[in-house]
Short mmCIF file of N, CA and C in Angstrom, two decimals:
data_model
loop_
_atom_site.label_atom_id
_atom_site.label_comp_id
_atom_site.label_asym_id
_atom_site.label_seq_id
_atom_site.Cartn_x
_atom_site.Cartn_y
_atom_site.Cartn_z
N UNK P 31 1.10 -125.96 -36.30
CA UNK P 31 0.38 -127.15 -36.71
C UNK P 31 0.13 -128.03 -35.49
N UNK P 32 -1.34 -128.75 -35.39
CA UNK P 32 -1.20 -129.16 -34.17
C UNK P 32 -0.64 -130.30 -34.14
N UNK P 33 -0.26 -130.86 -33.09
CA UNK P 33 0.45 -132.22 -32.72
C UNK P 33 -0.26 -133.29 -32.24
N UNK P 34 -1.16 -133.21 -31.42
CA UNK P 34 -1.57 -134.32 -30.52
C UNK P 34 -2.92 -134.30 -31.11
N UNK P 35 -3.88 -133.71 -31.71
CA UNK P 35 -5.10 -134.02 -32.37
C UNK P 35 -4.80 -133.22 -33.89
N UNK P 36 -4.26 -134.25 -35.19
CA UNK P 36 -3.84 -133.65 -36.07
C UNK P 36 -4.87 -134.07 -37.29
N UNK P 37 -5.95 -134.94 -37.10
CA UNK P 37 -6.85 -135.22 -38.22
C UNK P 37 -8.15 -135.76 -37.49
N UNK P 38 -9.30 -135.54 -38.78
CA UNK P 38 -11.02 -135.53 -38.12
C UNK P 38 -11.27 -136.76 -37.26
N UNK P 39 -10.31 -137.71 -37.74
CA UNK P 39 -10.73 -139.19 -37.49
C UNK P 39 -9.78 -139.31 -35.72
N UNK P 40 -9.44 -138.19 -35.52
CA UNK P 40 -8.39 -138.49 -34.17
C UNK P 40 -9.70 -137.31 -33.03
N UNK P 41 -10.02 -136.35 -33.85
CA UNK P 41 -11.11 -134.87 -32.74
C UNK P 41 -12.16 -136.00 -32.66
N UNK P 42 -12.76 -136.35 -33.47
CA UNK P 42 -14.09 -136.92 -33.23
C UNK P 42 -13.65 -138.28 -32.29
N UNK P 43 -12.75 -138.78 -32.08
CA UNK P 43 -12.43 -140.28 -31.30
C UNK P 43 -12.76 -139.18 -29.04
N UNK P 44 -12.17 -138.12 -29.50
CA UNK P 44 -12.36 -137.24 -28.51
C UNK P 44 -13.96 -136.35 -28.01
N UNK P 45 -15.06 -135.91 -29.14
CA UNK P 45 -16.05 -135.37 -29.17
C UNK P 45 -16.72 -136.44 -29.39
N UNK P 46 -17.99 -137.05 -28.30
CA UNK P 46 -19.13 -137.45 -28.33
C UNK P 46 -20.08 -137.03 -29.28
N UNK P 47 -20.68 -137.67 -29.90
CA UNK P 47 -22.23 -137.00 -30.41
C UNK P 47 -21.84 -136.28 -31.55
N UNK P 48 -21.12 -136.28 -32.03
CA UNK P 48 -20.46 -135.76 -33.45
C UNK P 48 -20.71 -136.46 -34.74
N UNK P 49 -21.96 -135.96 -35.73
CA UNK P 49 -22.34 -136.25 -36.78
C UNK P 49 -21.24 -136.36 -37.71
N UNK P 50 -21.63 -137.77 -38.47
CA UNK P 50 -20.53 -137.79 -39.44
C UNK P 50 -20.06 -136.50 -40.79
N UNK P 51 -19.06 -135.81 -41.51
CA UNK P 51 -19.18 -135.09 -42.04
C UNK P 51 -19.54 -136.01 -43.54
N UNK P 52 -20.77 -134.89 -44.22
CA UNK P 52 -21.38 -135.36 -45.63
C UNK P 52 -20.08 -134.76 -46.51
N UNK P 53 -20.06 -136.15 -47.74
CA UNK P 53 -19.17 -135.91 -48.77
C UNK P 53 -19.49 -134.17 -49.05
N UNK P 54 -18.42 -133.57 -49.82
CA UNK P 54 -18.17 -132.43 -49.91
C UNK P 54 -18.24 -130.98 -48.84
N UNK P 55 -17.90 -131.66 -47.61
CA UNK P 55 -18.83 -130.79 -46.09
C UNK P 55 -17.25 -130.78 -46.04
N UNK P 56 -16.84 -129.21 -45.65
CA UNK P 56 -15.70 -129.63 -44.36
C UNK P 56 -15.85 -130.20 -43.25
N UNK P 57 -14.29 -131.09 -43.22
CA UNK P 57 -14.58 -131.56 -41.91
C UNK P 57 -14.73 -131.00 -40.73
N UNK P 58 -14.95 -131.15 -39.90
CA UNK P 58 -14.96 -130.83 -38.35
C UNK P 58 -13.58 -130.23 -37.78
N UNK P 59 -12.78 -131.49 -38.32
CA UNK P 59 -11.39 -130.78 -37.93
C UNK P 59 -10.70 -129.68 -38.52
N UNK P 60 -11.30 -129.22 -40.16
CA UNK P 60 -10.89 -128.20 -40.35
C UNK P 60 -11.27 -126.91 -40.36
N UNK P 61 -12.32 -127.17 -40.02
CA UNK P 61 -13.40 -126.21 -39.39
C UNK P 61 -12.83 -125.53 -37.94
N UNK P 62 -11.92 -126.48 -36.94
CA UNK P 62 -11.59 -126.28 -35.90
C UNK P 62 -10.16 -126.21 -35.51
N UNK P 63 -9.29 -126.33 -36.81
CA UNK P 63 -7.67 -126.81 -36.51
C UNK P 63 -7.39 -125.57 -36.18
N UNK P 64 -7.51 -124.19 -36.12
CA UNK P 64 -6.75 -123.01 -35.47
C UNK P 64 -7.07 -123.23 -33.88
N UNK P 65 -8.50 -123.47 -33.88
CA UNK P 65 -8.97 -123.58 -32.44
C UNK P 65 -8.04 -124.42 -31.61
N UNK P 66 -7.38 -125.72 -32.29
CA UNK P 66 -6.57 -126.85 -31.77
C UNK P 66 -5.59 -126.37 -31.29
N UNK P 67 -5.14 -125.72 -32.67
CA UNK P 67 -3.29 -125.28 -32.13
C UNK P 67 -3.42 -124.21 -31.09
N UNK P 68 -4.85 -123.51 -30.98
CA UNK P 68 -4.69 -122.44 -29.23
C UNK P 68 -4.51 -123.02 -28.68
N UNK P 69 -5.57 -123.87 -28.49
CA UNK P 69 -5.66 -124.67 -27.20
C UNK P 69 -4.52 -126.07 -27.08
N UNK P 70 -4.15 -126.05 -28.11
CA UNK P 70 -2.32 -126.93 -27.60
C UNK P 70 -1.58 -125.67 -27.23
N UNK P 71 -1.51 -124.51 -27.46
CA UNK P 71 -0.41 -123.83 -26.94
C UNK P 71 -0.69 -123.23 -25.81
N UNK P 72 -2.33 -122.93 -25.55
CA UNK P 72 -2.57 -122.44 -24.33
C UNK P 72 -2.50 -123.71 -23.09
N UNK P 73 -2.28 -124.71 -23.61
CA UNK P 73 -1.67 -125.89 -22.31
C UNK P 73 -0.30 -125.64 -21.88
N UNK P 74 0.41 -125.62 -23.32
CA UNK P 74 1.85 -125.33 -23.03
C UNK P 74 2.51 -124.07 -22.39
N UNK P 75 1.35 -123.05 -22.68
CA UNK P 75 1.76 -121.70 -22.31
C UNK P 75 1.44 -122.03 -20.58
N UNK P 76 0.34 -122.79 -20.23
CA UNK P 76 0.05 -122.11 -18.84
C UNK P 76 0.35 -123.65 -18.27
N UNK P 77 0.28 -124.78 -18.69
CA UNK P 77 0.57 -126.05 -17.80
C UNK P 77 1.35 -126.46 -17.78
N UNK P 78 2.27 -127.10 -18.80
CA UNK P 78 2.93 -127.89 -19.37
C UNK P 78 4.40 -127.41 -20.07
N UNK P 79 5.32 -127.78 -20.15
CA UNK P 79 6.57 -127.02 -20.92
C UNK P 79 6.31 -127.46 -22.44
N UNK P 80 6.99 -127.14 -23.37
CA UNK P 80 7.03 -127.74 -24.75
C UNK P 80 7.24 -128.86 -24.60
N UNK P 81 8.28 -129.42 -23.91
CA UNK P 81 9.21 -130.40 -24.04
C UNK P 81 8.50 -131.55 -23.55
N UNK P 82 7.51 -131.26 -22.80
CA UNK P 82 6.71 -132.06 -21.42
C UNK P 82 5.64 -132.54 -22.42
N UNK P 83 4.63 -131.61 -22.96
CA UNK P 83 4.08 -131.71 -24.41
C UNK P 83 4.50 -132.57 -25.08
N UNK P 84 5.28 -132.28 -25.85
CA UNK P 84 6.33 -133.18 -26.80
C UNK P 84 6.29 -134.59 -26.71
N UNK P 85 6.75 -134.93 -24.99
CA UNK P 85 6.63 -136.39 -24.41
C UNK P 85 5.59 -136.84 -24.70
N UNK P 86 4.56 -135.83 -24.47
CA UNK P 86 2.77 -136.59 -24.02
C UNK P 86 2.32 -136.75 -25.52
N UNK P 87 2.67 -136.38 -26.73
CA UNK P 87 2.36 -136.32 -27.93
C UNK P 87 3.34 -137.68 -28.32
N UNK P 88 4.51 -137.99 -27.80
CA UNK P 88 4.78 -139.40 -28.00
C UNK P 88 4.33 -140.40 -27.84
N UNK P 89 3.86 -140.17 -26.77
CA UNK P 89 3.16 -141.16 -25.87
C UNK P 89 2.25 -142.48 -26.57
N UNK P 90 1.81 -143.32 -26.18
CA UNK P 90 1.02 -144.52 -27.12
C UNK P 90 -0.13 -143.98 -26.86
N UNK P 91 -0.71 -144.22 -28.24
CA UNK P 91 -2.53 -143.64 -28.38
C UNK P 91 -3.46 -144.00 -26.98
N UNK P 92 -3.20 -145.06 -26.05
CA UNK P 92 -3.88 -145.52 -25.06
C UNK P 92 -3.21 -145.53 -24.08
N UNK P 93 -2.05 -144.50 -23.63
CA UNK P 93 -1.29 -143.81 -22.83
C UNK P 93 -2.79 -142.93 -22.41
N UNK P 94 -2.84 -142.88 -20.48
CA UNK P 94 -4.14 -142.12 -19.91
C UNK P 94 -4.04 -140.52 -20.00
N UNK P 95 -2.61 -140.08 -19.89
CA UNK P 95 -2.26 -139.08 -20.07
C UNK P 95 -2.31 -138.35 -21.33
N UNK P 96 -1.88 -138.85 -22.14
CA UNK P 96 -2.27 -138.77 -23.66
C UNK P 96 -3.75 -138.71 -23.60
N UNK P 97 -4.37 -139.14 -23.37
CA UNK P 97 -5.51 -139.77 -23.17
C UNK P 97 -6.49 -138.24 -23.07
N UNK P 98 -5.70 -137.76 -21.61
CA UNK P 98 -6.58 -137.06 -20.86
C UNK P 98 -6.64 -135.57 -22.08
N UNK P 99 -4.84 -135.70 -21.81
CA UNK P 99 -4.69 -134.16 -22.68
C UNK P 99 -5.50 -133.74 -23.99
N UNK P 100 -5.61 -134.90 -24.51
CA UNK P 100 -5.83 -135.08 -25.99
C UNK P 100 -7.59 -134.50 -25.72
N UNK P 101 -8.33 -134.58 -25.02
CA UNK P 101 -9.36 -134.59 -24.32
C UNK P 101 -9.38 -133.21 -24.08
N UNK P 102 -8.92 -133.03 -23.33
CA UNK P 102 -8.94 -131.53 -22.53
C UNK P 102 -8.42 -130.80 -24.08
N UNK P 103 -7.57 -130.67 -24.79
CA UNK P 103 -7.24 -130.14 -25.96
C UNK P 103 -9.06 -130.11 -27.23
N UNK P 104 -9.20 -131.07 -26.99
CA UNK P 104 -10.50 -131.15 -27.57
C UNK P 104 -11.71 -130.55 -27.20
N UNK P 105 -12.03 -130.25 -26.36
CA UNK P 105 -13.04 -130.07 -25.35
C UNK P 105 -13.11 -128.25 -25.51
N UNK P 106 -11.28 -128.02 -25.14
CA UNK P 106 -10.70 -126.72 -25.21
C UNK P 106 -11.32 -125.84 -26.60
N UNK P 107 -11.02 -126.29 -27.51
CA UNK P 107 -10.88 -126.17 -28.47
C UNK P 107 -12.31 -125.78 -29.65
N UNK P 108 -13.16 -126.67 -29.14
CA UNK P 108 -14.71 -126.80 -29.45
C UNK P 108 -15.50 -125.77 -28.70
N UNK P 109 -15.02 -126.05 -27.57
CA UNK P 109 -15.59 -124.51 -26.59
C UNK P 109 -15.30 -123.31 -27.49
N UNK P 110 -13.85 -122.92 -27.81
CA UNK P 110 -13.94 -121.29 -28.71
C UNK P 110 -14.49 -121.86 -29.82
N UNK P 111 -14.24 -122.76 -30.60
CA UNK P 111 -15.11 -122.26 -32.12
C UNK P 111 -16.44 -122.37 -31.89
N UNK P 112 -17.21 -123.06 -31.16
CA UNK P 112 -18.54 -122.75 -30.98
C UNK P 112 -19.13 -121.54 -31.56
N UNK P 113 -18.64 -120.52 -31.65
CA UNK P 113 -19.55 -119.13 -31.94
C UNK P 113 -19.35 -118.92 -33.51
N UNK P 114 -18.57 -119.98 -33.81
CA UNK P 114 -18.44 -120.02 -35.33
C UNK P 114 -18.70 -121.07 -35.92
N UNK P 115 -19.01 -122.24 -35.10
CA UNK P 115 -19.65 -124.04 -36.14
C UNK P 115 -20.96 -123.05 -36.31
N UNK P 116 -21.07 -123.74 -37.66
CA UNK P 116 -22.90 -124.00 -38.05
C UNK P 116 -23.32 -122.82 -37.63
N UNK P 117 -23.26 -121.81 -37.52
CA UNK P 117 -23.97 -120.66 -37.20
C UNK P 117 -23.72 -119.51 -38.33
N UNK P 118 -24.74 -118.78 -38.65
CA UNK P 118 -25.06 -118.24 -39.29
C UNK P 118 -25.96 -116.60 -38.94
N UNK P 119 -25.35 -115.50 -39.67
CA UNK P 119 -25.51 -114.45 -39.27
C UNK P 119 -26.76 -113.80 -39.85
N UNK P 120 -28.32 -113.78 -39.95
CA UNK P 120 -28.81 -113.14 -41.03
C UNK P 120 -29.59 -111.97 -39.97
N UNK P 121 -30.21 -111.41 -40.76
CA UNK P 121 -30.79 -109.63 -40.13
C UNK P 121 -31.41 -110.02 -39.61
N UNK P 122 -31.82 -111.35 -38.35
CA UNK P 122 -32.73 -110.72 -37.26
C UNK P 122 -31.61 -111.63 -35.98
N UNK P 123 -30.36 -112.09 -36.49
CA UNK P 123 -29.61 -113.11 -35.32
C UNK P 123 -29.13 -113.91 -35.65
N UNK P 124 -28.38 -114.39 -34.96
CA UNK P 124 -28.12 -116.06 -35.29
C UNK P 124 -28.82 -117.26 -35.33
N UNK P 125 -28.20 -117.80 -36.08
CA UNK P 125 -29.46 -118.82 -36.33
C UNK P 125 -28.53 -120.31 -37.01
N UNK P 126 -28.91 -121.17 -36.78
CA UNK P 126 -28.05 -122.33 -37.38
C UNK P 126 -29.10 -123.46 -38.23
N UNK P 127 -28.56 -123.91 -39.09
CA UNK P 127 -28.68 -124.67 -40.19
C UNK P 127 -29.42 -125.92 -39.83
N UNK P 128 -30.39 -126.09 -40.12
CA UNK P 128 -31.91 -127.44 -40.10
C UNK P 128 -32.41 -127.91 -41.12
N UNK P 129 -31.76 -128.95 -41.76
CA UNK P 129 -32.39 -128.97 -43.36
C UNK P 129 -32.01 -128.14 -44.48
N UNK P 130 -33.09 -127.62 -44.76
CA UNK P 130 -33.04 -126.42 -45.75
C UNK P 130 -33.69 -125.30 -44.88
N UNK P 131 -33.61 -124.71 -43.98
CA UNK P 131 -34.18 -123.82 -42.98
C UNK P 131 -33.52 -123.60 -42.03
N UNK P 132 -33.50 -121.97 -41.44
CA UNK P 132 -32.47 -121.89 -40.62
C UNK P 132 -33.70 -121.64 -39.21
N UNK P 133 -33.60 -122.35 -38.03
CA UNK P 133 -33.37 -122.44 -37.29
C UNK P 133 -33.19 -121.68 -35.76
N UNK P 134 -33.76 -120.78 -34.95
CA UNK P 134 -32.64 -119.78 -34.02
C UNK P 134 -32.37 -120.72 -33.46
N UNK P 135 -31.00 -120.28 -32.65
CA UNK P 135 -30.32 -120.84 -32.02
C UNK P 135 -30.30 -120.09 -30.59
N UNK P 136 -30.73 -121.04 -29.28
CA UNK P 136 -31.40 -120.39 -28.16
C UNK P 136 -30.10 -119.96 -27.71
N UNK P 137 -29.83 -118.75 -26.58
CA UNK P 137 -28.38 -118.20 -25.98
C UNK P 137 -28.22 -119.07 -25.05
N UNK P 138 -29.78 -119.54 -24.20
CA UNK P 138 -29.47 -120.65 -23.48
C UNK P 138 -28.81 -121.93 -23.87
N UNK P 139 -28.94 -122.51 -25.06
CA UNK P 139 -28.84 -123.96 -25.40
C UNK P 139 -27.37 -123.67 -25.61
N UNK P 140 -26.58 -122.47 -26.15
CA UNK P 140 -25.37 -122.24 -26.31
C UNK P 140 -24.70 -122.21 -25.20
N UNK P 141 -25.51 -121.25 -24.20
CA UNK P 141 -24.38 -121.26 -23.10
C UNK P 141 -24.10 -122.57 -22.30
N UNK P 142 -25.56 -122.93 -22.30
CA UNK P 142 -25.28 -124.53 -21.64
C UNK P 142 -24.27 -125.16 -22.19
N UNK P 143 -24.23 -125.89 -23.77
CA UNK P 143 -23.27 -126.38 -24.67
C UNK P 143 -22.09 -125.78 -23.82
N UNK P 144 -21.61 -124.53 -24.36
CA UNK P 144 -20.24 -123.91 -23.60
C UNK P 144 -19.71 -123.79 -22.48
N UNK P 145 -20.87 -123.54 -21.47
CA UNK P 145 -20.64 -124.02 -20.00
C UNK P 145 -20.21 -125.77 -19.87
N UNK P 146 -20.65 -126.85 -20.19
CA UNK P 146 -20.66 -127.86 -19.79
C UNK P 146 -19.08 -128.58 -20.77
N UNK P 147 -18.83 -127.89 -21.92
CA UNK P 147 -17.64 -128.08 -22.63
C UNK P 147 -15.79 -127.66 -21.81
N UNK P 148 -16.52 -126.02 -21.06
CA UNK P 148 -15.66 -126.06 -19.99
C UNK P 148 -15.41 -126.62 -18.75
N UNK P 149 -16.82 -127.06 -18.18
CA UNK P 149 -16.22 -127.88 -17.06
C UNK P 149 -15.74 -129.20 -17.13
N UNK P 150 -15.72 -130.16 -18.66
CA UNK P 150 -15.20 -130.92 -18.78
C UNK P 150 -13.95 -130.73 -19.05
N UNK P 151 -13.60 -129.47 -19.91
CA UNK P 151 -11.75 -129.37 -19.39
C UNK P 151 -11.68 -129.28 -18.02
N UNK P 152 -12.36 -128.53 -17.41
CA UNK P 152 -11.82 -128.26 -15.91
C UNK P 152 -11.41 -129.49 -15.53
N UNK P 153 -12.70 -130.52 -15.61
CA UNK P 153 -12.63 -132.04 -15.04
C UNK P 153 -11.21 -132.68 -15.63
N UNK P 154 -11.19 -132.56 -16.98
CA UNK P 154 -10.03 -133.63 -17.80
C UNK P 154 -8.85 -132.64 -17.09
N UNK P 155 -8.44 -131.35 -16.83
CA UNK P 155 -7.23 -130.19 -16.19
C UNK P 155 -6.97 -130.90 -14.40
N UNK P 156 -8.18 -131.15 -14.37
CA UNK P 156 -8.04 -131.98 -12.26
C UNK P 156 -7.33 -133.37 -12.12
N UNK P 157 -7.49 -133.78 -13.58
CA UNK P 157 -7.37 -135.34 -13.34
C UNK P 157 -5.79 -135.49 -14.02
N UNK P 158 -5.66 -134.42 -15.07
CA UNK P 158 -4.00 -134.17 -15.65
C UNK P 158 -3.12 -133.55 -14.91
N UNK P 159 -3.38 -132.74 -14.06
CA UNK P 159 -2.40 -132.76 -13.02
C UNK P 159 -1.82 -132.93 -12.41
N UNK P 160 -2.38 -133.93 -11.41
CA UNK P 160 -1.84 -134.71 -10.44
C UNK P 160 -0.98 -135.51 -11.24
N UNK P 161 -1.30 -135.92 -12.27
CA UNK P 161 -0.60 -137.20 -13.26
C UNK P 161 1.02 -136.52 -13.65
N UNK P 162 0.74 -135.56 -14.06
CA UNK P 162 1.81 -134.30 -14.46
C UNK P 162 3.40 -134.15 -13.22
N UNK P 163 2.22 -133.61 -12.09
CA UNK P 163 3.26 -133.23 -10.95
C UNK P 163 3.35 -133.83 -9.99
N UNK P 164 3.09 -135.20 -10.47
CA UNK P 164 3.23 -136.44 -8.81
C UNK P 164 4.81 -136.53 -8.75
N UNK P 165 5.56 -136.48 -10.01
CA UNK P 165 6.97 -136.98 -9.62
C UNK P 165 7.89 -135.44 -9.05
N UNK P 166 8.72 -135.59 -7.45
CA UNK P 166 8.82 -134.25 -7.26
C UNK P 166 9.46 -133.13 -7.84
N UNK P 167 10.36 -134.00 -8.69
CA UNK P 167 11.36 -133.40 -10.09
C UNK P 167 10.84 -132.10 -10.48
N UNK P 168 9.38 -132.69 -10.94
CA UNK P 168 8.40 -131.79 -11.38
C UNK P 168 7.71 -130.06 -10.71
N UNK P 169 7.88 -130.73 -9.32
CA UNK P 169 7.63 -129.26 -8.55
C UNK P 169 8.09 -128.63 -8.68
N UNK P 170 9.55 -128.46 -9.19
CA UNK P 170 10.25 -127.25 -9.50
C UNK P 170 10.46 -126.65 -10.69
N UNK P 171 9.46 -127.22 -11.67
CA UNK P 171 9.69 -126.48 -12.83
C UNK P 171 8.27 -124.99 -12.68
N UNK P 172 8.83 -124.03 -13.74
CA UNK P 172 8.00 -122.91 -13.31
C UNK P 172 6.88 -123.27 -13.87
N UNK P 173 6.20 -123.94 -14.47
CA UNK P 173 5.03 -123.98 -14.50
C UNK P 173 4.06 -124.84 -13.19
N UNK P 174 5.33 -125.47 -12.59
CA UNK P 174 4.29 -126.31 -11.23
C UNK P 174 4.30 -124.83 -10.28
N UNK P 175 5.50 -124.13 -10.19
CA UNK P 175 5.15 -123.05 -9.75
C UNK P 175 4.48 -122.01 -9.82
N UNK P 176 3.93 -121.82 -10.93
CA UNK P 176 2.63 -120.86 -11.38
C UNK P 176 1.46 -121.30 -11.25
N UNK P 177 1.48 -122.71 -10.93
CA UNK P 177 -0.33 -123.52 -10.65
C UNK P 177 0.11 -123.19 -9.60
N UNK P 178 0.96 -123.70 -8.19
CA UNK P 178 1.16 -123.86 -7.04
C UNK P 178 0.43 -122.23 -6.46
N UNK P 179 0.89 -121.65 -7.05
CA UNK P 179 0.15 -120.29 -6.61
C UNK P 179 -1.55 -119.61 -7.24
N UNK P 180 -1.45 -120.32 -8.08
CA UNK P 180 -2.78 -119.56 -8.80
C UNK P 180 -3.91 -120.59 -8.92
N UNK P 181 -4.05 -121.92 -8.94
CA UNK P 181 -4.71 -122.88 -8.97
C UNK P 181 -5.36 -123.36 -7.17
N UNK P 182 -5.95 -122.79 -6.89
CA UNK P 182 -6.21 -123.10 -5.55
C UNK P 182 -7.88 -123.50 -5.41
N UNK P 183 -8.65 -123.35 -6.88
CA UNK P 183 -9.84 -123.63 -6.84
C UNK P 183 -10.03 -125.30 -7.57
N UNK P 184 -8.87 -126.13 -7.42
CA UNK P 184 -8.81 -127.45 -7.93
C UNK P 184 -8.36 -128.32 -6.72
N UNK P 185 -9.56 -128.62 -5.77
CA UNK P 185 -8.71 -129.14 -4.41
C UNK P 185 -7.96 -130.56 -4.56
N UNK P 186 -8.11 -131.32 -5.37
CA UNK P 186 -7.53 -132.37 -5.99
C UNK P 186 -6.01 -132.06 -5.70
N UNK P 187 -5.92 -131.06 -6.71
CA UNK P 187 -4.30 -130.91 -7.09
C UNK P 187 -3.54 -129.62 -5.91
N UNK P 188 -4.33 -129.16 -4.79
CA UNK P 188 -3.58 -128.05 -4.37
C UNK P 188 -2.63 -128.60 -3.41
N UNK P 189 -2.74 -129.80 -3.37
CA UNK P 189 -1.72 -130.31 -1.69
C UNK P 189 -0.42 -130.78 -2.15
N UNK P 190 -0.69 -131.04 -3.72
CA UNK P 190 1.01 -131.19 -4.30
C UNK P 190 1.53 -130.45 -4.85
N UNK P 191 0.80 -129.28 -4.39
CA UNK P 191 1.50 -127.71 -5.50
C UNK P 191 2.66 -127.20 -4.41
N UNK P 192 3.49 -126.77 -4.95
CA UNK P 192 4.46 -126.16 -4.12
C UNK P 192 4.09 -125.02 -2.91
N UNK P 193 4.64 -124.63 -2.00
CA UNK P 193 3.83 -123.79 -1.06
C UNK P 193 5.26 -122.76 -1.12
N UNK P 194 4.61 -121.40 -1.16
CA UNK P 194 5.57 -120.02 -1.22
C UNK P 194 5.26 -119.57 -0.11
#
C-alpha cells in the first residue's frame, strides 16, 4: 500500500494539467496506485533504505524533501501507467478517448509525454540526493554506496558519492 502518495487529492497536488475526474470515472489514483507502490519501492530498492523512506513519509506535507520525493514518486509512476491511462486497443491501434470518438494516439506525442515525465524524475532524483547524502553518516550506508559507483551521469551528486 503506498505511503507517501496514498489518495487522488495528494497525485494530482503532484501532476500538473490533470483533468478533474467526472462523477462515476475512476480516479486517477486508482487507475495508478500499483504504479505508486513500484515506484515507492523502486526508490527504496535502489535509493533510499525503508527506514530512510519511512522518515521522509513522516515528514510535514511542506517538508522539500518530502516534497521532492513525493514528486519524483509521481512523475515515476505516471511514466509506467501511461501505456495503460485512456488508451484503448481496437483492430487498427491504439487510440484514446475524445468525446464520443476515439482518436489515434501519435507514438510521437507518447514518447514525448514519457520522455519528458522521465527527465523530470531524473531532475526531482539530482535535486533528492544531495539532500539525502549531505550528512556523512549517510555515505556509508549501502545504498550511498551503490549510487557512489553507478550514478556518475548526475554531476550534481557525483563529488559526494563515496570513491572506491
Amino acid at each position: 500500500m503506498a505511503k507517501l502518495i496514498n489518495n487522488d487529492d495528494t497525485l494530482r497536488q503532484y501532476l500538473p494539467n490533470v483533468f478533474a475526474t467526472v462523477k462515476g470515472e475512476v480516479s486517477l489514483f486508482d487507475k495508478v496506485k500499483v504504479d505508486i507502490d513500484l515506484a515507492e519501492n523502486w526508490v527504496i530498492e535502489t535509493f533510499v533504505s525503508a527506514k530512510t523512506f519511512n522518515t521522509i513519509c513522516g515528514y510535514a506535507e511542506d517538508n522539500p524533501i518530502r516534497i521532492i520525493t513525493a514528486k519524483l514518486i509521481a512523475s515515476e509512476a505516471l511514466r509506467r501507467a501511461i501505456p495503460s491511462l485512456d488508451l484503448v486497443l481496437t483492430p487498427t491501434g491504439f487510440g484514446v478517448v475524445s468525446n464520443q470518438n476515439v482518436a489515434p494516439a501519435s507514438p510521437e506525442r507518447l514518447d514525448r509525454f514519457i520522455g519528458s515525465l522521465a527527465a523530470y524524475r531524473d531532475e526531482c532524483l539530482a535535486n533528492l540526493l544531495p539532500a539525502l547524502f549531505g550528512p556523512p553518516q549517510s555515505l556509508k550506508s549501502s545504498h550511498a554506496s551503490f549510487l557512489g559507483q553507478h550514478l556518475f551521469h548526475f554531476p550534481p551528486i557525483t563529488p559526494i558519492m563515496p570513491r572506491h
